[in-house]
């Protein structure tokens, strides 16, 4: 069975994602045209594809850095414990920072990230997330750019995984229930 056979349905198509990212980038281009080399911080691993497409639409000079945060492991529910697996290579003090996330679900991870960044004293900080699941929020957390709001379903593709698989799919989809049951 190939990867695609595990997908129950496509929630957001490749074309819809690409169109939305071009619009988000246009908003950022307007906001940051005069800013001194903002830093886009890609939260690994889930945001790698979003970052790669977003950065290609940006017309202002900017720099990239990466941070890996622990998330769900092999399950589909949050462990609650958040920790840094890979830290930034750059000092962001005095810099304009844009956090690039894959999805804001309970809000725990982003809350942790924003607290952590506040201590690093950036000049400004905004958050861009491809997806948001507002119905699952446990903590209110500010998000400046949202690609799509999604219902309370576990989604995969376009960077998002289940048990480290499906990140390469070019769309956002939902897996067949038997895939979760098998693992
Ligand atoms: P939160 O801390 O509950 O907001 O979860 C944030 C992280 O959990 C995201 O950055 C994802 O890595 C992961 N996550 C949450 N929901 C999903 C989902 O539906 N599919 C895949 N990963 C998810």
PDB file of N, CA and C and ligand atoms in Angstrom, residues 43 46 71-72 76 78 82 101-110 133 136-137 153-156 160-162, ligand 1:
ATOM      1  N   UNK A  43       9.820  26.642  13.151  1.00  0.00           N
ATOM      2  CA  UNK A  43       9.699  25.662  14.227  1.00  0.00           C
ATOM      3  C   UNK A  43       9.629  24.263  13.596  1.00  0.00           C
ATOM      4  N   UNK A  46       7.591  20.439  11.776  1.00  0.00           N
ATOM      5  CA  UNK A  46       6.349  20.590  11.024  1.00  0.00           C
ATOM      6  C   UNK A  46       6.272  21.776  10.079  1.00  0.00           C
ATOM      7  N   UNK A  71       7.232  17.576  20.296  1.00  0.00           N
ATOM      8  CA  UNK A  71       5.765  17.629  20.251  1.00  0.00           C
ATOM      9  C   UNK A  71       5.172  16.295  20.664  1.00  0.00           C
ATOM     10  N   UNK A  72       4.411  15.662  19.771  1.00  0.00           N
ATOM     11  CA  UNK A  72       3.574  14.553  20.217  1.00  0.00           C
ATOM     12  C   UNK A  72       4.228  13.172  20.289  1.00  0.00           C
ATOM     13  N   UNK A  76      -1.376  11.094  19.020  1.00  0.00           N
ATOM     14  CA  UNK A  76      -2.086  12.213  18.392  1.00  0.00           C
ATOM     15  C   UNK A  76      -2.593  13.191  19.436  1.00  0.00           C
ATOM     16  N   UNK A  78      -1.408  15.785  22.808  1.00  0.00           N
ATOM     17  CA  UNK A  78      -0.236  16.462  23.346  1.00  0.00           C
ATOM     18  C   UNK A  78       0.167  15.859  24.681  1.00  0.00           C
ATOM     19  N   UNK A  82       6.778  20.458  26.995  1.00  0.00           N
ATOM     20  CA  UNK A  82       7.393  21.059  25.821  1.00  0.00           C
ATOM     21  C   UNK A  82       8.858  21.286  26.129  1.00  0.00           C
ATOM     22  N   UNK A 101       5.110  28.635  12.406  1.00  0.00           N
ATOM     23  CA  UNK A 101       4.625  27.388  13.007  1.00  0.00           C
ATOM     24  C   UNK A 101       3.768  26.616  12.000  1.00  0.00           C
ATOM     25  N   UNK A 102       3.634  25.311  12.231  1.00  0.00           N
ATOM     26  CA  UNK A 102       2.751  24.514  11.368  1.00  0.00           C
ATOM     27  C   UNK A 102       1.300  24.622  11.818  1.00  0.00           C
ATOM     28  N   UNK A 103       1.078  24.408  13.128  1.00  0.00           N
ATOM     29  CA  UNK A 103      -0.307  24.405  13.623  1.00  0.00           C
ATOM     30  C   UNK A 103      -0.340  24.835  15.087  1.00  0.00           C
ATOM     31  N   UNK A 104      -1.318  25.632  15.430  1.00  0.00           N
ATOM     32  CA  UNK A 104      -1.559  25.957  16.840  1.00  0.00           C
ATOM     33  C   UNK A 104      -2.804  25.182  17.252  1.00  0.00           C
ATOM     34  N   UNK A 105      -2.592  24.271  18.196  1.00  0.00           N
ATOM     35  CA  UNK A 105      -3.654  23.362  18.622  1.00  0.00           C
ATOM     36  C   UNK A 105      -4.108  23.794  20.025  1.00  0.00           C
ATOM     37  N   UNK A 106      -3.559  23.217  21.092  1.00  0.00           N
ATOM     38  CA  UNK A 106      -3.925  23.663  22.442  1.00  0.00           C
ATOM     39  C   UNK A 106      -3.355  25.048  22.741  1.00  0.00           C
ATOM     40  N   UNK A 107      -2.265  25.398  22.064  1.00  0.00           N
ATOM     41  CA  UNK A 107      -1.592  26.678  22.323  1.00  0.00           C
ATOM     42  C   UNK A 107      -0.423  26.542  23.288  1.00  0.00           C
ATOM     43  N   UNK A 108      -0.229  25.341  23.845  1.00  0.00           N
ATOM     44  CA  UNK A 108       0.844  25.145  24.843  1.00  0.00           C
ATOM     45  C   UNK A 108       2.236  25.380  24.257  1.00  0.00           C
ATOM     46  N   UNK A 109       2.470  24.830  23.074  1.00  0.00           N
ATOM     47  CA  UNK A 109       3.805  24.945  22.465  1.00  0.00           C
ATOM     48  C   UNK A 109       4.123  26.405  22.161  1.00  0.00           C
ATOM     49  N   UNK A 110       3.187  27.091  21.568  1.00  0.00           N
ATOM     50  CA  UNK A 110       3.427  28.485  21.196  1.00  0.00           C
ATOM     51  C   UNK A 110       3.599  29.373  22.427  1.00  0.00           C
ATOM     52  N   UNK A 133      -6.351  25.357  15.135  1.00  0.00           N
ATOM     53  CA  UNK A 133      -7.544  24.598  15.564  1.00  0.00           C
ATOM     54  C   UNK A 133      -8.127  25.311  16.771  1.00  0.00           C
ATOM     55  N   UNK A 136      -9.719  23.720  20.001  1.00  0.00           N
ATOM     56  CA  UNK A 136      -8.914  22.929  20.934  1.00  0.00           C
ATOM     57  C   UNK A 136      -8.082  23.785  21.892  1.00  0.00           C
ATOM     58  N   UNK A 137      -8.188  25.070  21.769  1.00  0.00           N
ATOM     59  CA  UNK A 137      -7.297  25.957  22.516  1.00  0.00           C
ATOM     60  C   UNK A 137      -7.482  25.820  24.020  1.00  0.00           C
ATOM     61  N   UNK A 153      -9.760  17.785  14.065  1.00  0.00           N
ATOM     62  CA  UNK A 153      -9.385  16.485  13.498  1.00  0.00           C
ATOM     63  C   UNK A 153      -7.874  16.466  13.423  1.00  0.00           C
ATOM     64  N   UNK A 154      -7.264  15.308  13.577  1.00  0.00           N
ATOM     65  CA  UNK A 154      -5.815  15.221  13.463  1.00  0.00           C
ATOM     66  C   UNK A 154      -5.444  15.248  11.983  1.00  0.00           C
ATOM     67  N   UNK A 155      -4.652  16.248  11.612  1.00  0.00           N
ATOM     68  CA  UNK A 155      -4.337  16.432  10.192  1.00  0.00           C
ATOM     69  C   UNK A 155      -2.880  16.101   9.905  1.00  0.00           C
ATOM     70  N   UNK A 156      -2.637  15.712   8.667  1.00  0.00           N
ATOM     71  CA  UNK A 156      -1.266  15.357   8.252  1.00  0.00           C
ATOM     72  C   UNK A 156      -0.996  15.974   6.874  1.00  0.00           C
ATOM     73  N   UNK A 160       3.229  18.320   8.284  1.00  0.00           N
ATOM     74  CA  UNK A 160       2.696  17.717   9.517  1.00  0.00           C
ATOM     75  C   UNK A 160       2.720  16.197   9.426  1.00  0.00           C
ATOM     76  N   UNK A 161       3.042  15.580  10.552  1.00  0.00           N
ATOM     77  CA  UNK A 161       3.233  14.135  10.544  1.00  0.00           C
ATOM     78  C   UNK A 161       2.243  13.400  11.434  1.00  0.00           C
ATOM     79  N   UNK A 162       2.174  12.102  11.179  1.00  0.00           N
ATOM     80  CA  UNK A 162       1.711  11.149  12.184  1.00  0.00           C
ATOM     81  C   UNK A 162       2.827  10.121  12.284  1.00  0.00           C
TER      82      UNK A 162
HETATM   83  P1  LIG B   1      -0.126  22.540  20.778  1.00  0.00           P
HETATM   84  O1  LIG B   1       0.995  22.727  21.774  1.00  0.00           O
HETATM   85  O2  LIG B   1      -1.208  21.635  21.306  1.00  0.00           O
HETATM   86  O3  LIG B   1      -0.674  23.850  20.250  1.00  0.00           O
HETATM   87  O4  LIG B   1       0.449  21.711  19.591  1.00  0.00           O
HETATM   88  C1  LIG B   1       1.403  22.214  18.751  1.00  0.00           C
HETATM   89  C2  LIG B   1       2.154  21.122  18.015  1.00  0.00           C
HETATM   90  O5  LIG B   1       1.523  19.842  18.065  1.00  0.00           O
HETATM   91  C3  LIG B   1       2.237  21.494  16.557  1.00  0.00           C
HETATM   92  O6  LIG B   1       3.336  22.328  16.297  1.00  0.00           O
HETATM   93  C4  LIG B   1       2.311  20.138  15.879  1.00  0.00           C
HETATM   94  O7  LIG B   1       3.646  19.713  15.808  1.00  0.00           O
HETATM   95  C5  LIG B   1       1.543  19.210  16.800  1.00  0.00           C
HETATM   96  N1  LIG B   1       0.142  19.023  16.308  1.00  0.00           N
HETATM   97  C6  LIG B   1      -0.993  19.552  16.841  1.00  0.00           C
HETATM   98  N2  LIG B   1      -2.082  19.181  16.143  1.00  0.00           N
HETATM   99  C7  LIG B   1      -1.627  18.399  15.138  1.00  0.00           C
HETATM  100  C8  LIG B   1      -2.292  17.714  14.039  1.00  0.00           C
HETATM  101  O8  LIG B   1      -3.513  17.747  13.843  1.00  0.00           O
HETATM  102  N3  LIG B   1      -1.460  17.025  13.212  1.00  0.00           N
HETATM  103  C9  LIG B   1      -0.112  16.964  13.360  1.00  0.00           C
HETATM  104  N4  LIG B   1       0.532  17.586  14.356  1.00  0.00           N
HETATM  105  C10 LIG B   1      -0.216  18.305  15.237  1.00  0.00           C
END
